[in-house]
PDB file of C-alpha atoms in Angstrom:
ATOM      1  CA  UNK A   1       0.000   0.000   0.000  1.00  0.00           C
ATOM      2  CA  UNK A   2       1.266   3.466  -0.907  1.00  0.00           C
ATOM      3  CA  UNK A   3       1.118   6.267   1.657  1.00  0.00           C
ATOM      4  CA  UNK A   4      -1.635   8.866   1.224  1.00  0.00           C
ATOM      5  CA  UNK A   5       0.865  11.732   1.631  1.00  0.00           C
ATOM      6  CA  UNK A   6       4.154  12.807   0.078  1.00  0.00           C
ATOM      7  CA  UNK A   7       6.936  15.321   0.679  1.00  0.00           C
ATOM      8  CA  UNK A   8       9.441  16.169  -2.018  1.00  0.00           C
ATOM      9  CA  UNK A   9      11.101  18.751  -4.224  1.00  0.00           C
ATOM     10  CA  UNK A  10       9.324  19.779  -7.426  1.00  0.00           C
ATOM     11  CA  UNK A  11      12.560  20.582  -9.283  1.00  0.00           C
ATOM     12  CA  UNK A  12      14.083  17.193  -8.447  1.00  0.00           C
ATOM     13  CA  UNK A  13      10.983  15.088  -8.985  1.00  0.00           C
ATOM     14  CA  UNK A  14       9.809  16.889 -12.104  1.00  0.00           C
ATOM     15  CA  UNK A  15      13.077  16.338 -13.970  1.00  0.00           C
ATOM     16  CA  UNK A  16      11.863  12.992 -15.324  1.00  0.00           C
ATOM     17  CA  UNK A  17       8.532  14.411 -16.563  1.00  0.00           C
ATOM     18  CA  UNK A  18       9.494  17.774 -18.150  1.00  0.00           C
ATOM     19  CA  UNK A  19       8.683  19.465 -14.824  1.00  0.00           C
ATOM     20  CA  UNK A  20       5.316  17.817 -14.220  1.00  0.00           C
ATOM     21  CA  UNK A  21       4.963  16.598 -10.608  1.00  0.00           C
ATOM     22  CA  UNK A  22       1.238  15.775 -10.362  1.00  0.00           C
ATOM     23  CA  UNK A  23      -0.874  14.018 -12.977  1.00  0.00           C
ATOM     24  CA  UNK A  24      -1.983  10.758 -14.548  1.00  0.00           C
ATOM     25  CA  UNK A  25       1.612   9.925 -15.584  1.00  0.00           C
ATOM     26  CA  UNK A  26       2.895   9.418 -12.000  1.00  0.00           C
ATOM     27  CA  UNK A  27       3.642   5.767 -11.342  1.00  0.00           C
ATOM     28  CA  UNK A  28       2.508   3.845  -9.417  1.00  0.00           C
ATOM     29  CA  UNK A  29      -1.093   4.964  -9.908  1.00  0.00           C
ATOM     30  CA  UNK A  30      -1.704   4.570  -6.150  1.00  0.00           C
ATOM     31  CA  UNK A  31       0.819   7.363  -5.446  1.00  0.00           C
ATOM     32  CA  UNK A  32      -1.000  10.396  -3.962  1.00  0.00           C
ATOM     33  CA  UNK A  33       0.548  12.533  -6.776  1.00  0.00           C
ATOM     34  CA  UNK A  34      -1.100  10.423  -9.484  1.00  0.00           C
ATOM     35  CA  UNK A  35      -4.303  12.201 -10.554  1.00  0.00           C
ATOM     36  CA  UNK A  36      -6.739  12.115 -13.445  1.00  0.00           C
ATOM     37  CA  UNK A  37      -8.197  15.423 -12.244  1.00  0.00           C
ATOM     38  CA  UNK A  38      -5.240  17.838 -12.360  1.00  0.00           C
ATOM     39  CA  UNK A  39      -1.611  18.242 -13.490  1.00  0.00           C
ATOM     40  CA  UNK A  40       0.963  20.532 -11.846  1.00  0.00           C
ATOM     41  CA  UNK A  41       4.302  21.580 -13.341  1.00  0.00           C
ATOM     42  CA  UNK A  42       7.321  23.333 -11.805  1.00  0.00           C
ATOM     43  CA  UNK A  43       8.913  24.952 -14.842  1.00  0.00           C
ATOM     44  CA  UNK A  44      12.445  26.372 -14.642  1.00  0.00           C
ATOM     45  CA  UNK A  45      13.182  28.156 -17.921  1.00  0.00           C
ATOM     46  CA  UNK A  46      16.470  29.875 -18.795  1.00  0.00           C
ATOM     47  CA  UNK A  47      16.209  33.075 -20.844  1.00  0.00           C
ATOM     48  CA  UNK A  48      15.514  32.203 -24.475  1.00  0.00           C
ATOM     49  CA  UNK A  49      13.879  28.859 -23.679  1.00  0.00           C
ATOM     50  CA  UNK A  50      10.725  28.502 -25.758  1.00  0.00           C
ATOM     51  CA  UNK A  51       8.054  26.138 -26.942  1.00  0.00           C
ATOM     52  CA  UNK A  52       8.597  26.401 -30.691  1.00  0.00           C
ATOM     53  CA  UNK A  53       5.511  24.421 -31.702  1.00  0.00           C
ATOM     54  CA  UNK A  54       1.994  25.426 -30.778  1.00  0.00           C
ATOM     55  CA  UNK A  55      -0.278  23.008 -28.970  1.00  0.00           C
ATOM     56  CA  UNK A  56      -2.942  21.486 -31.183  1.00  0.00           C
ATOM     57  CA  UNK A  57      -6.573  21.570 -30.021  1.00  0.00           C
ATOM     58  CA  UNK A  58      -5.842  20.932 -26.339  1.00  0.00           C
ATOM     59  CA  UNK A  59      -9.140  20.353 -24.551  1.00  0.00           C
ATOM     60  CA  UNK A  60      -8.042  21.272 -21.021  1.00  0.00           C
ATOM     61  CA  UNK A  61      -8.077  24.420 -18.930  1.00  0.00           C
ATOM     62  CA  UNK A  62      -4.607  25.761 -18.065  1.00  0.00           C
ATOM     63  CA  UNK A  63      -3.178  28.402 -15.738  1.00  0.00           C
ATOM     64  CA  UNK A  64       0.456  29.595 -15.852  1.00  0.00           C
ATOM     65  CA  UNK A  65       1.578  31.468 -12.704  1.00  0.00           C
ATOM     66  CA  UNK A  66       4.871  33.394 -12.593  1.00  0.00           C
ATOM     67  CA  UNK A  67       7.087  32.776  -9.562  1.00  0.00           C
ATOM     68  CA  UNK A  68      10.004  34.830 -10.922  1.00  0.00           C
ATOM     69  CA  UNK A  69      11.352  36.156 -14.198  1.00  0.00           C
ATOM     70  CA  UNK A  70       9.778  37.457 -17.389  1.00  0.00           C
ATOM     71  CA  UNK A  71       7.677  34.974 -19.352  1.00  0.00           C
ATOM     72  CA  UNK A  72       5.436  35.424 -22.387  1.00  0.00           C
ATOM     73  CA  UNK A  73       2.573  33.128 -23.310  1.00  0.00           C
ATOM     74  CA  UNK A  74       1.196  33.411 -26.836  1.00  0.00           C
ATOM     75  CA  UNK A  75      -2.380  32.254 -27.300  1.00  0.00           C
ATOM     76  CA  UNK A  76      -4.573  31.961 -30.356  1.00  0.00           C
ATOM     77  CA  UNK A  77      -6.578  34.683 -28.582  1.00  0.00           C
ATOM     78  CA  UNK A  78      -3.617  37.062 -27.907  1.00  0.00           C
ATOM     79  CA  UNK A  79      -0.455  37.278 -25.804  1.00  0.00           C
ATOM     80  CA  UNK A  80       0.251  37.678 -22.103  1.00  0.00           C
ATOM     81  CA  UNK A  81       3.473  38.993 -20.559  1.00  0.00           C
ATOM     82  CA  UNK A  82       4.079  37.752 -17.033  1.00  0.00           C
ATOM     83  CA  UNK A  83       6.556  40.178 -15.471  1.00  0.00           C
ATOM     84  CA  UNK A  84       5.664  40.495 -11.768  1.00  0.00           C
ATOM     85  CA  UNK A  85       5.565  37.702  -9.187  1.00  0.00           C
ATOM     86  CA  UNK A  86       2.041  36.380  -9.102  1.00  0.00           C
ATOM     87  CA  UNK A  87       1.113  37.410 -12.658  1.00  0.00           C
ATOM     88  CA  UNK A  88      -0.846  34.643 -14.341  1.00  0.00           C
ATOM     89  CA  UNK A  89      -2.705  33.788 -17.492  1.00  0.00           C
ATOM     90  CA  UNK A  90      -5.494  31.236 -17.767  1.00  0.00           C
ATOM     91  CA  UNK A  91      -7.128  29.765 -20.861  1.00  0.00           C
ATOM     92  CA  UNK A  92      -9.791  27.216 -21.619  1.00  0.00           C
ATOM     93  CA  UNK A  93     -10.297  24.250 -23.913  1.00  0.00           C
ATOM     94  CA  UNK A  94      -9.547  24.800 -27.588  1.00  0.00           C
ATOM     95  CA  UNK A  95      -7.141  27.730 -27.073  1.00  0.00           C
ATOM     96  CA  UNK A  96      -3.710  26.773 -28.403  1.00  0.00           C
ATOM     97  CA  UNK A  97      -0.499  28.221 -26.993  1.00  0.00           C
ATOM     98  CA  UNK A  98       3.263  28.535 -27.145  1.00  0.00           C
ATOM     99  CA  UNK A  99       5.603  30.371 -24.776  1.00  0.00           C
ATOM    100  CA  UNK A 100       9.018  31.983 -24.353  1.00  0.00           C
ATOM    101  CA  UNK A 101      11.149  32.841 -21.325  1.00  0.00           C
ATOM    102  CA  UNK A 102      12.307  36.435 -21.892  1.00  0.00           C
ATOM    103  CA  UNK A 103      14.508  36.181 -18.772  1.00  0.00           C
ATOM    104  CA  UNK A 104      15.394  33.306 -16.458  1.00  0.00           C
ATOM    105  CA  UNK A 105      11.945  32.304 -15.193  1.00  0.00           C
ATOM    106  CA  UNK A 106      10.149  29.952 -12.845  1.00  0.00           C
ATOM    107  CA  UNK A 107       6.525  29.215 -13.712  1.00  0.00           C
ATOM    108  CA  UNK A 108       3.977  26.971 -12.003  1.00  0.00           C
ATOM    109  CA  UNK A 109       1.528  25.516 -14.518  1.00  0.00           C
ATOM    110  CA  UNK A 110      -1.731  23.862 -13.502  1.00  0.00           C
ATOM    111  CA  UNK A 111      -3.996  22.173 -16.025  1.00  0.00           C
ATOM    112  CA  UNK A 112      -7.099  20.067 -15.747  1.00  0.00           C
ATOM    113  CA  UNK A 113      -8.241  17.442 -16.275  1.00  0.00           C
ATOM    114  CA  UNK A 114      -5.138  15.263 -16.472  1.00  0.00           C
ATOM    115  CA  UNK A 115      -5.309  13.665 -19.895  1.00  0.00           C
ATOM    116  CA  UNK A 116      -4.098  10.152 -20.683  1.00  0.00           C
TER     117      UNK A 116
END
């Protein structure tokens, strides 16, 4: 039986999942971090890091929250510049996106539901 609690470090544990620390992809599925409801990512992005390809018809809701840095999210609906701690952008199903770190940045991303 797996414990119903966990303590860890998002940077360390997310390294094997492109920063994602909660979601359907956590194994074993009994781990408290394994969820079909939500995904959480700790993203550490050096200046110039970018997602060069746009997502394609993602059907989830997503929120990107700036911890530090300067981070731009481009959406099919417009662009958002996250420049101050706590700035965030949120978008719904069907809105595609890409992003770029304009300075060294740390971003927490939450999306739901967790898709398999």
